[in-house]
XYZ file of C-alpha atoms in Angstrom:
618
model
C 26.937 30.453 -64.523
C 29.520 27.480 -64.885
C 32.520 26.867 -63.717
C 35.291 24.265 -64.033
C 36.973 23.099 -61.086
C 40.731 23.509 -61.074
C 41.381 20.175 -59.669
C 40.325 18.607 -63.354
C 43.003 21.678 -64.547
C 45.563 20.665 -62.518
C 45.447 16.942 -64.168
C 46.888 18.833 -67.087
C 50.911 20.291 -67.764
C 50.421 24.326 -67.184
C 52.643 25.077 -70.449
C 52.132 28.726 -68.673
C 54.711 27.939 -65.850
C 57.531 26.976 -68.557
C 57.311 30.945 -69.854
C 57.261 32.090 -66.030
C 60.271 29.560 -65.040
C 62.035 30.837 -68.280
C 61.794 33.841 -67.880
C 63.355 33.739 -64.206
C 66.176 31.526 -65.151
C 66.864 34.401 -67.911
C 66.447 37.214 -65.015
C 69.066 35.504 -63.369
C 71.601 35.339 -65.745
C 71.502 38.727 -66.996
C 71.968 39.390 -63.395
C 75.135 37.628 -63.139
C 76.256 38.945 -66.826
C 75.981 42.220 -65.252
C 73.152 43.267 -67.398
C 72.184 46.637 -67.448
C 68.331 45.855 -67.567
C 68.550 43.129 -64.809
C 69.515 45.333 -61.767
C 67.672 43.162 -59.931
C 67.713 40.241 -61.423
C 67.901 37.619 -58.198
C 64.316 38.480 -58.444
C 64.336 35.345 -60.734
C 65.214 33.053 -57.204
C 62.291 33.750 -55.595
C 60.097 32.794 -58.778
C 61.805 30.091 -58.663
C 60.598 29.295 -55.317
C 57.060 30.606 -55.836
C 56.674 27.580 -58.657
C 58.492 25.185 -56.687
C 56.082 25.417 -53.726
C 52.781 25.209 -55.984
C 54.227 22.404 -58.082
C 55.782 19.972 -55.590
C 51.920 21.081 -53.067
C 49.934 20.371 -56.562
C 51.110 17.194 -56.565
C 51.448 15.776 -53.095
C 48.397 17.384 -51.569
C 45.828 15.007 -53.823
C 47.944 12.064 -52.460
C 47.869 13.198 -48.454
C 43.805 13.966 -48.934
C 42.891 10.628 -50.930
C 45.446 7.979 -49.477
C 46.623 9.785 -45.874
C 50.191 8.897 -46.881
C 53.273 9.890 -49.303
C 55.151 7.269 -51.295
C 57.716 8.711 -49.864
C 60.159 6.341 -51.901
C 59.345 7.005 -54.826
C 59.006 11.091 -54.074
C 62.484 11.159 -52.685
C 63.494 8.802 -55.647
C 62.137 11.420 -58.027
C 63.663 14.024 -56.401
C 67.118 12.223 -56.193
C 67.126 11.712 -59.608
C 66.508 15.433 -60.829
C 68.480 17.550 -58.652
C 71.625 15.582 -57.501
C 73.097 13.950 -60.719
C 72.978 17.194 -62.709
C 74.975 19.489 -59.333
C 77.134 16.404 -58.999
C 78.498 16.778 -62.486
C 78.434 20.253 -62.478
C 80.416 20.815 -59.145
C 83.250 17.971 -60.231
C 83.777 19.464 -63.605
C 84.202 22.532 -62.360
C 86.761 21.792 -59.407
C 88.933 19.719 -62.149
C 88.597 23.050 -64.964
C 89.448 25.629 -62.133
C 92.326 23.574 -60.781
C 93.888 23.850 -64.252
C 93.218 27.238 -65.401
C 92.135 29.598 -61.650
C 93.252 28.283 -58.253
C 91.939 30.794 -56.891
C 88.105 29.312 -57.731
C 89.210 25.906 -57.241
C 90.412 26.582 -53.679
C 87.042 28.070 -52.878
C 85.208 25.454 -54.585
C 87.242 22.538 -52.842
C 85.785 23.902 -49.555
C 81.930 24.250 -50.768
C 81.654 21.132 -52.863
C 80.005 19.152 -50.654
C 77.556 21.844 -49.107
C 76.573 22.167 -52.755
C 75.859 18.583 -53.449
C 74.392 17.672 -50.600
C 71.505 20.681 -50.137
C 72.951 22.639 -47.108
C 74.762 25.277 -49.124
C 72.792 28.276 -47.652
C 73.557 27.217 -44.023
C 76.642 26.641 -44.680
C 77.475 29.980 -45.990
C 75.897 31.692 -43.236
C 77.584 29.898 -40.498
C 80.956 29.920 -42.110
C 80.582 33.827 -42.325
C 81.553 33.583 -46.081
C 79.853 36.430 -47.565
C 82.593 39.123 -46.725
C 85.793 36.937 -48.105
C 83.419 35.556 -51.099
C 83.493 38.993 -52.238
C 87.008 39.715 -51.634
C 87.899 38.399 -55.220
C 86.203 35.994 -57.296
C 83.371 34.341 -55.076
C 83.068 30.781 -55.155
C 81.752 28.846 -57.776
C 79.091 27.157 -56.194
C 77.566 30.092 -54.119
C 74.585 30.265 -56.509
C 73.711 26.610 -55.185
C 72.693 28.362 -51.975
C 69.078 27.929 -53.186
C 68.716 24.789 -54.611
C 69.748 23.984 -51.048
C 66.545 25.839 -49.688
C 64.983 23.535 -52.024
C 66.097 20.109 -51.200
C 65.610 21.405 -47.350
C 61.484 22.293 -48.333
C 60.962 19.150 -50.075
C 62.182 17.300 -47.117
C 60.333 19.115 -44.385
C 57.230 19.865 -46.319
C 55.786 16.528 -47.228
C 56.082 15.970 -43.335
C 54.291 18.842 -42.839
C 51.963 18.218 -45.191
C 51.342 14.617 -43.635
C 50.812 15.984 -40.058
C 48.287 18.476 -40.889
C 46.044 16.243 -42.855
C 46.153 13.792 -40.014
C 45.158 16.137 -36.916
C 43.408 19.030 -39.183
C 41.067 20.023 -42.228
C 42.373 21.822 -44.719
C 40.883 25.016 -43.354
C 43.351 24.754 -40.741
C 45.984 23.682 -43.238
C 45.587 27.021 -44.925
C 45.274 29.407 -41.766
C 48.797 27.667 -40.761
C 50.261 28.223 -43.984
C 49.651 31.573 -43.933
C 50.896 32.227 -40.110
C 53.956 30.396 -40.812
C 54.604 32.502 -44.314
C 53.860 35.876 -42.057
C 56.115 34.280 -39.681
C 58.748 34.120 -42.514
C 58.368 37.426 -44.195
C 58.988 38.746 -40.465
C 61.927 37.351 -39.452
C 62.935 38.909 -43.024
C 62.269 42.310 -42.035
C 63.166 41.894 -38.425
C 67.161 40.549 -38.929
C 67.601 42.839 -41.520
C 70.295 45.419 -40.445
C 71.279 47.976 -43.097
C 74.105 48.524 -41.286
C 75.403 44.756 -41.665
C 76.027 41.512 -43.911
C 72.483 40.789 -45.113
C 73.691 37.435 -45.895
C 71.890 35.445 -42.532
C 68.602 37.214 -44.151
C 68.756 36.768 -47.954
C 70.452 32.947 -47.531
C 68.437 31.613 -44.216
C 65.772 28.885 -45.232
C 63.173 30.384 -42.603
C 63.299 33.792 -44.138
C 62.895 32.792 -47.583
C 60.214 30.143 -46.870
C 57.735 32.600 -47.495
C 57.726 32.458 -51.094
C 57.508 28.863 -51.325
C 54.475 28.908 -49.078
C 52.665 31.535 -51.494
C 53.302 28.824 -54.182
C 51.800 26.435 -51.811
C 49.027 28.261 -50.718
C 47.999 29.092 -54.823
C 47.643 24.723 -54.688
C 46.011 24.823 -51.285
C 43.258 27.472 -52.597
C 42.861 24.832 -55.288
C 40.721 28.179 -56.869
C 38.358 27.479 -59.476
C 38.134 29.290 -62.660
C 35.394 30.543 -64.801
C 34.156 30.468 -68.009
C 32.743 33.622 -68.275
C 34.818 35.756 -70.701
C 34.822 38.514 -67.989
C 36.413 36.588 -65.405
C 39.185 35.274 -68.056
C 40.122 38.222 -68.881
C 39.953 39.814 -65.509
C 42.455 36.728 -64.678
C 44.300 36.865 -67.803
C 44.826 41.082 -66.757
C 46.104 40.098 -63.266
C 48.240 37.783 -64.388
C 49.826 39.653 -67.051
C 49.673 43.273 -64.790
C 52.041 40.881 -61.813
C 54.740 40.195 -65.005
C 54.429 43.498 -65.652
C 55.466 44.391 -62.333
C 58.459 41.554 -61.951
C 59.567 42.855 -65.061
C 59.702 46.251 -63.603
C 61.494 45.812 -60.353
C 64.187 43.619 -62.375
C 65.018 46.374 -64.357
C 65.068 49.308 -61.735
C 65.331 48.250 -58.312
C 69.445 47.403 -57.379
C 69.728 43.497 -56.056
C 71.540 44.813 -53.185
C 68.664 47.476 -52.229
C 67.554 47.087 -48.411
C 64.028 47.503 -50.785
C 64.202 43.529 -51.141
C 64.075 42.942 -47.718
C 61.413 45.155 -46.060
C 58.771 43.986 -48.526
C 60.122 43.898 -51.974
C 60.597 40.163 -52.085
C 56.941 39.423 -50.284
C 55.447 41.219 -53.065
C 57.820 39.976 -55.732
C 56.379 36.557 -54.638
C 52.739 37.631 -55.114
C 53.274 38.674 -58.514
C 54.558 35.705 -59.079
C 51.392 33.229 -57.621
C 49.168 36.094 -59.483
C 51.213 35.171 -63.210
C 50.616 31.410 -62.438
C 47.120 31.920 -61.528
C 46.810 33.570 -64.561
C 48.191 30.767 -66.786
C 46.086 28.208 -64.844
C 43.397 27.571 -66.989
C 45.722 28.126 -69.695
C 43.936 30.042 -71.898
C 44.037 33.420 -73.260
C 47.289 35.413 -74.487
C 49.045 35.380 -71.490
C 48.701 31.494 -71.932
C 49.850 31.511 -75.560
C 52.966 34.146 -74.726
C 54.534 32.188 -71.942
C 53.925 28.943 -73.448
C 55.731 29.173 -77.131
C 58.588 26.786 -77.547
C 61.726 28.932 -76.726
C 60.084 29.481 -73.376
C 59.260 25.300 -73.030
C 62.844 25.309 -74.643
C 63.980 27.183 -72.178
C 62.469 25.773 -69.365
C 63.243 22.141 -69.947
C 66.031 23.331 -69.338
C 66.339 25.465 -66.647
C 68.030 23.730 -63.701
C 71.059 22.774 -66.108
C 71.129 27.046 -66.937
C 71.326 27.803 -63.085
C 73.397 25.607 -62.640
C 76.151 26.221 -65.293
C 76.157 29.626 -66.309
C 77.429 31.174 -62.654
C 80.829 28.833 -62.098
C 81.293 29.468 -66.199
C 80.763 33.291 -65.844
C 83.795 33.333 -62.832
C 85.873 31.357 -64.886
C 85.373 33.499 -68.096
C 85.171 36.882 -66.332
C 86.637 36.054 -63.199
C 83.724 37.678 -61.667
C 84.619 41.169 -63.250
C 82.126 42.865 -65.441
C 82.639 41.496 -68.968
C 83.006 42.615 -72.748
C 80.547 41.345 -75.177
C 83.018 39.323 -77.012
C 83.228 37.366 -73.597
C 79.618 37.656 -72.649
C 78.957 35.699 -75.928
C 81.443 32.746 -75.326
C 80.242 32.589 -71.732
C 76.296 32.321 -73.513
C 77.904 29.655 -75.868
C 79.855 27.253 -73.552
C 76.788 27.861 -71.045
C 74.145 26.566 -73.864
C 76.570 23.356 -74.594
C 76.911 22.414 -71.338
C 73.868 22.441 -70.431
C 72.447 20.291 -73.451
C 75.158 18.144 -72.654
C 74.282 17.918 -69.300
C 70.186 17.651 -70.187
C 70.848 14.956 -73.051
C 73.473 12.775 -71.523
C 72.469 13.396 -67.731
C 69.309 15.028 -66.316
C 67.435 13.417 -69.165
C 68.333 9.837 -69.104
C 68.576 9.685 -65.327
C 64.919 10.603 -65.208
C 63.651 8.294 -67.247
C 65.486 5.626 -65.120
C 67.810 4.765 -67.663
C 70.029 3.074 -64.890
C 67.805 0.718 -63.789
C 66.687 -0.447 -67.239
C 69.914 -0.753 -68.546
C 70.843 -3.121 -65.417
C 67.473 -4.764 -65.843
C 68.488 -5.517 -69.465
C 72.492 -6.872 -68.245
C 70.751 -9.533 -65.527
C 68.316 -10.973 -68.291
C 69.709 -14.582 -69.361
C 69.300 -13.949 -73.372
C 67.667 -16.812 -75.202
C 68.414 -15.464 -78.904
C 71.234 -14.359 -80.032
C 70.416 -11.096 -80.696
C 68.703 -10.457 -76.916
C 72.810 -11.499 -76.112
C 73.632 -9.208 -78.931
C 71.478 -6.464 -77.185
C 73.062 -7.351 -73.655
C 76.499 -6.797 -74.742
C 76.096 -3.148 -76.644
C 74.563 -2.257 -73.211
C 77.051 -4.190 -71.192
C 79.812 -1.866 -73.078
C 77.952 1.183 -72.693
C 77.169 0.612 -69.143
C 80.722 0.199 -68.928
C 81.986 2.998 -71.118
C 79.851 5.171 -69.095
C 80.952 4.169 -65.481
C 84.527 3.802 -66.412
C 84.605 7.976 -67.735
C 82.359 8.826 -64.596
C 84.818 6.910 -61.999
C 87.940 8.377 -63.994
C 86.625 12.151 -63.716
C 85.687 12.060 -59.925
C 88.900 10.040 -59.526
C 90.756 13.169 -61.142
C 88.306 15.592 -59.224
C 89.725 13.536 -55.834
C 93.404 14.210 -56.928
C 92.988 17.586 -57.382
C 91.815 18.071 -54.356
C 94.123 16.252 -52.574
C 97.580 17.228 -54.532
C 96.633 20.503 -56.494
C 98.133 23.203 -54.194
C 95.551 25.664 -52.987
C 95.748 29.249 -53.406
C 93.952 31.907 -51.258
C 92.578 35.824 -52.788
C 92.987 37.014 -49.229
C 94.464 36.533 -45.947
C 93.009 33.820 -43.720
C 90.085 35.165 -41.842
C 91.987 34.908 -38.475
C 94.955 36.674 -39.718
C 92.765 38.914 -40.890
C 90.556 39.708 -37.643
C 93.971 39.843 -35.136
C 95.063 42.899 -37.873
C 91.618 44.264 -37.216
C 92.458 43.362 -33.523
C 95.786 45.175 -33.137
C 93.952 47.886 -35.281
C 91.688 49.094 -32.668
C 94.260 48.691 -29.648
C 96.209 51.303 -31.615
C 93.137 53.726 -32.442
C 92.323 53.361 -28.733
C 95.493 54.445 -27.790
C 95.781 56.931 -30.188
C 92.663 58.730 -28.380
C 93.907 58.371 -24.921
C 97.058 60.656 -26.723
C 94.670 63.179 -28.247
C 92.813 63.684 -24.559
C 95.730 63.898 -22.825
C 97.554 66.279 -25.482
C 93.582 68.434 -26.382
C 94.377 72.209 -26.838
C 91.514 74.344 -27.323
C 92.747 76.274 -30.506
C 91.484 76.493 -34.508
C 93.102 73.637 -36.289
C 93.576 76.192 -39.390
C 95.270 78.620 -37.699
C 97.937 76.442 -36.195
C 98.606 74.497 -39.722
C 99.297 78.329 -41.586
C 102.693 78.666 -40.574
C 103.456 75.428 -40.988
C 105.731 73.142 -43.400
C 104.047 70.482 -45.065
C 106.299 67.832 -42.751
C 105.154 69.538 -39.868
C 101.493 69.759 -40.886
C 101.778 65.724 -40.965
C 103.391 65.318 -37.708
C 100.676 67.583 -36.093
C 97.711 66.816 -37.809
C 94.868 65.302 -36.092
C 92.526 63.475 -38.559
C 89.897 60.393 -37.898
C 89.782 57.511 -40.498
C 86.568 55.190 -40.527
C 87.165 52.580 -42.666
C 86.688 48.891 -44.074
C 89.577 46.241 -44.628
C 90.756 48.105 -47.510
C 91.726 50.885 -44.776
C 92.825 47.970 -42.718
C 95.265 47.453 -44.926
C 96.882 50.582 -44.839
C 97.263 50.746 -41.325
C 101.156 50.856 -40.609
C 101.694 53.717 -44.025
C 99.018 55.711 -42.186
C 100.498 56.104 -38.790
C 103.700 56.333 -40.514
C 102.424 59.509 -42.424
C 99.855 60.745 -39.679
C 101.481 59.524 -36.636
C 98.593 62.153 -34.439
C 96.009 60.758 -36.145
C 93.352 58.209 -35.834
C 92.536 55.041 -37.846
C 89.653 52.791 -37.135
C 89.460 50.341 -39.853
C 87.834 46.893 -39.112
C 86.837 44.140 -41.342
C 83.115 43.471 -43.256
C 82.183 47.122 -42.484
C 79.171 48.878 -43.762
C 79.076 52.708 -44.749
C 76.302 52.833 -43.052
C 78.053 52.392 -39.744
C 79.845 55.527 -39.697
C 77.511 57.826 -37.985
C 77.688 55.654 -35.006
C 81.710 55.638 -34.985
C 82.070 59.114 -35.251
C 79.996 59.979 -32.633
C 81.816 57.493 -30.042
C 84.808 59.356 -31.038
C 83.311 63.130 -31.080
C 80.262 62.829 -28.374
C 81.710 59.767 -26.027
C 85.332 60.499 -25.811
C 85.530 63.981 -26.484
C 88.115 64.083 -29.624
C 88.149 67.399 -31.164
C 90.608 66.490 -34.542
C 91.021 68.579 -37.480
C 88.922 66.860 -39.997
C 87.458 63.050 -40.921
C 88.714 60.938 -43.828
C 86.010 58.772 -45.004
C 87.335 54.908 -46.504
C 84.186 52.980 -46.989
C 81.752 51.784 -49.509
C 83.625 48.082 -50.594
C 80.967 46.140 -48.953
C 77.446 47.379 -49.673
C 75.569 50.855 -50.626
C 76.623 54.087 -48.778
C 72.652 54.600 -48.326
C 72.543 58.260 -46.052
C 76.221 57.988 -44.806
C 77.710 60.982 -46.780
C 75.241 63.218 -45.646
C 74.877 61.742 -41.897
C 78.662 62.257 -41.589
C 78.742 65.548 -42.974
C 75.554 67.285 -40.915
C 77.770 65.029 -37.802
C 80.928 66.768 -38.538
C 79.666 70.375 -39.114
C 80.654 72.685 -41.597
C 84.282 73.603 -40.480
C 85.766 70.582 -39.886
C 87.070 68.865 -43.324
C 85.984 65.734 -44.916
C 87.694 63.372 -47.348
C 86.080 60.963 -48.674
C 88.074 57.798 -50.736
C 86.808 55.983 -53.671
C 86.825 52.212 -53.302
C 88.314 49.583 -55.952
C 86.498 46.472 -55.616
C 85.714 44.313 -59.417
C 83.582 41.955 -57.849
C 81.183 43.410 -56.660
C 78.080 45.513 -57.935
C 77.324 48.555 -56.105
C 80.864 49.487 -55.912
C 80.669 51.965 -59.282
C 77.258 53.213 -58.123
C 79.107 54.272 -54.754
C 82.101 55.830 -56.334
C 79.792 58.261 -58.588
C 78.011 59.110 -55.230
C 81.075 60.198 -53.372
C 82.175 62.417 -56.410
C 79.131 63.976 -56.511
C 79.204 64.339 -53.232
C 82.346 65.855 -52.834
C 81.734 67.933 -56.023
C 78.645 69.443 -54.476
C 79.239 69.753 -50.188
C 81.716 72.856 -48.939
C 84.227 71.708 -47.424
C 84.424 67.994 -48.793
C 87.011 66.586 -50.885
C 87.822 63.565 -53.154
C 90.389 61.198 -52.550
C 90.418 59.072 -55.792
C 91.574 55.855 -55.131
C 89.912 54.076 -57.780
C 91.718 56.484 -60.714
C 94.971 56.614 -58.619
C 95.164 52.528 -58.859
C 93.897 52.239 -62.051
C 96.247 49.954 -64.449
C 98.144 49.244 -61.032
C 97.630 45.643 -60.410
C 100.811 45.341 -58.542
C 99.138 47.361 -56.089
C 97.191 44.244 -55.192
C 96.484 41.034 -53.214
C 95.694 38.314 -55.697
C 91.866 39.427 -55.296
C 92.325 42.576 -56.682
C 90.905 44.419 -54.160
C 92.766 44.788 -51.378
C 96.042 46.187 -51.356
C 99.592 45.071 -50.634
C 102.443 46.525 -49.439
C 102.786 48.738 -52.704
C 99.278 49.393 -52.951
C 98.549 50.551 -48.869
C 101.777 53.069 -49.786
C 100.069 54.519 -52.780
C 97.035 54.389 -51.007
C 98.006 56.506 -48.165
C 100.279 58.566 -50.538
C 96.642 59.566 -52.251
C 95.169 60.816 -49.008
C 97.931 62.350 -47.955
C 98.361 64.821 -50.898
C 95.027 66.022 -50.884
C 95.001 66.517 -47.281
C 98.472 68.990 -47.688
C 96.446 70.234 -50.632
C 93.507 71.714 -48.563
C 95.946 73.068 -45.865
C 97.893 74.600 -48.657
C 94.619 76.532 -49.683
C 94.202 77.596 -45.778
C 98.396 78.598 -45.353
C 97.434 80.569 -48.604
């Protein structure tokens, strides 16, 4: 029985990994296109980080194990060199485009340029508590570069780690800690995951994604050797090609914003993905040949310039709406030329330390004429080259400085004191309804009433997001007995909880619940909770949301008509038809409304509620 030792493999380029990297760069764009087969394509991230961690441990952990040390220099050289000259480009191109032709983009982009370039995107998403307002309109253009930041922030720590380990430790040890620390990770994944919250701290934090770059890691820690025997090829080949399968799968069936990805789903996304690589290792077999044909190497090579471009070009196309196919092709075709611009005149020539040759080749003292002749065309070049780069980030600069900025929403404090001054008047709204509670049917008092009088008398609960929020003043205007409690970033999945401090804490006793949620994640159980909460005699109206830019929202609006269309007693408030080809309903991020829109808004809940207690008069 023979075997060959993957550390001779691993001397050799896995063409394998190109098909594997392709293919998630692809996942991910069809994910931002909207695609209906890539419901879940973000799976394509965390392959991303799956190959990251074995490649970068591949290569260092030969150097900590033979020398003790990492050339530090040099690594952090290479690394320089790959990642920051291609985001650089990207990110000032961008801010100068979307200052001409969306402010909206370039104002968001103006304030996340730097956490883009410099590797802390993630972090600084989640501390700036971005998530909710990214969504309120066009998110920014560099959101996407919340991973590369996880990245930059593993290659830093890592090689330390790696260093450390090897100094105090086998490699026995080095494993068992891997592992822990990836359990560790996973954990903290499932543990800060609240359904009934922004998943944002989860799905952007660099210790609960660290995980799947330690899988990668642990794939080159293994260091597993593969065998000859036909049997075990194709046993390996089958794994390997059984764990695409299976990525394949959940990208085309499992929702990106599914709680799914966070109470497992990603964990084993990332084992499928060490299973594909080990099954390209030796890089034999069909599942070799597949993943390594040249569109996939194509593909590949270029990869980072893809991520990179395609997400700020798809917000500036599409605005972050769902797009035609005449626009989904233009987006595909300025995508592919930027980034072979990018790879040919930037990533490429960087890498291959064009810089410091060319400088080499300007401080040479020429002895023939056409050595001078050499130095000159590269002299000019040289200073064709840095006069266009120092001219665009000089532009970039002014823009930023003199281009007036434009906001999709209110500021988040203006935002938060409405929210404020929201709840103060729900709260004293209850203290009226406990003061004023008469034990009689709401139905039989609203019979021989006129609809004005129904209004002034009716006593109805609103649980609701911003877009409720909003609305605030027209509803008290119309139901001046009734309730709203609207706040800012809520979930639908929250509303079992504020009912029952209203029903079973303070006692209220209204005539029916108006449901506004849905804008900023899945409903999950919250129809039905609310519903079995409320009883069967009490009414329930539920609203459909408007919100573009977002995903889930048209998978929630056909699950509150369905709703309504199938529960007693429920009934549809359709906001989304009612505002359709209204955009002067709307603040400039076309989601929540304005003055016109909250009076149309209310005006929509208001005549179906007269409608039901027109049935009950009748």
């Amino acid at each position: 029985m023979g075997a060959v030792g993957s550390e001779n493999i691993q001397k050799n380029y896995i063409t394998g990994i190109d098909g594997l990297r392709a293919i998630a760069v692809l996942m991910v764009l069809a994910y931002h296109l909207r695609l209906p087969f890539a419901k879940g394509g973000l799976l394509g991230v965390t392959i991303f980080f799956v190959i990251s961690g074995y490649l970068l441990t591949r290569s260092l952990l030969p150097e900590v194990e033979n020398t003790g040390k990492i050339d530090f220099k040099t690594f952090a050289a290479k690394r320089v060199k790959r990642l920051i000259p291609a985001i650089f480009v990207m990110a000032t191109i961008i801010i100068i485009v979307s200052a001409i032709f969306n402010r909206v983009l370039f104002t968001k982009g103006s304030e996340d340029y730097l956490s883009a370039i410099l590797g802390y995107n993630n972090w600084w998403q989640i501390f700036n508590n971005v998530s909710y307002f990214e969504n309120a309109g066009t998110p920014s253009p560099f959101t996407h570069t919340w991973s590369q930041a996880i990245e930059a922030q593993f290659f830093i720590l890592f090689p330390i780690f790696l260093l450390l380990m090897n100094k105090f430790f086998d490699k026995k040890i080095l494993i068992r800690v891997t592992i822990v620390l990836a359990i560790i990770s996973m954990a903290l994944m499932w543990l800060l995951f609240d359904p009934t919250k922004d998943p944002s701290r989860v799905y952007y934090g660099t210790d609960t994604r660290l995980f799947s770059l330690l899988f990668g890691a642990l794939l080159a820690m293994i260091n597993p050797s593969l065998s000859l025997k036909k049997k075990d090829q194709y046993l390996r080949q089958g794994v390997g090609a059984a764990a695409l399968i299976g990525l394949l799968i959940m990208t085309a069936t499992i929702y990106g914003f599914s709680d799914f990805w966070y109470k497992g789903g990603l964990a084993m996304a990332s084992i499928f993905a060490v299973l594909v690589i080990y099954g390209v290792l030796d890089g034999k077999g069909v599942l070799s040949k597949v993943l390594s044909i040249l569109p996939f190497r194509y593909i590949s090579e270029r990869s980072y310039g893809i991520y990179l471009w395609h997400y700020p070009l798809i917000l500036l196309i599409g605005g972050g709406r769902p797009m035609s196919w005449w626009k989904i092709i233009i987006t595909l075709i300025l995508t592919a030329a930027a980034v072979e611009l990018s790879y040919r005149y930037v990533e490429t020539p960087i890498r291959r330390d064009a810089i410091r040759k060319n400088m080499a080749i300007i401080r040479k003292n020429p002895r023939s004429s056409k050595g001078r002749e050499r130095q000159m065309k590269v002299f000019k070049k040289v200073l064709i080259v840095a006069g266009s780069s120092l001219a665009v980030v000089l532009v970039m600069l002014l823009c930023m400085l003199f281009v007036p900025r434009k906001q999709a929403l209110n500021t988040e404090k203006e935002m938060q004191a409405k929210a404020e001054k929201a709840q103060e008047l729900a709260a004293e709204k209850l203290k009226e309804a406990q003061v004023n509670k008469e034990e009689k049917e709401a139905a039989e008092e609203m019979a021989a009433k006129t609809d004005e009088e129904i209004l002034a008398e009716i006593k109805l609960l609103l649980i609701g997001d911003s877009i409720a929020l909003g609305a605030t003043d027209q509803f008290y205007a119309t139901f001046p007995q009734s309730i709203s409690d609207a706040a800012v970033s809520r979930f639908a999945t929250e509303v079992g909880g504020i009912y029952n401090h209203y029903a079973v804490d303070s006692g209220w006793n209204g005539d029916g619940v108006i449901f506004a949620l849905g804008t900023n994640g899945t409903l999950g159980d919250s129809l039905p909770v609310l519903r079995q909460e409320l009883g069967p005699d009490k009414p329930l109206f539920v609203v459909t949301g408007r919100a573009p830019f977002v995903s889930w929202i048209d998978d929630n609006n056909q699950q509150i008509k369905d709703f309504a269309k199938s529960t007693p007693n429920t009934y549809l408030v359709d906001w989304y038809a009612l505002s359709e080809g209204h955009p002067e309903y709307f603040e400039p991020d076309e989601t929540h409304p304005n003055v016109t829109g909250a009076d149309a808004y209310i005006q929509g809940i208001k005549e179906v509620v007269l409608s039901v207690y027109r049935e009950k008069k009748e």
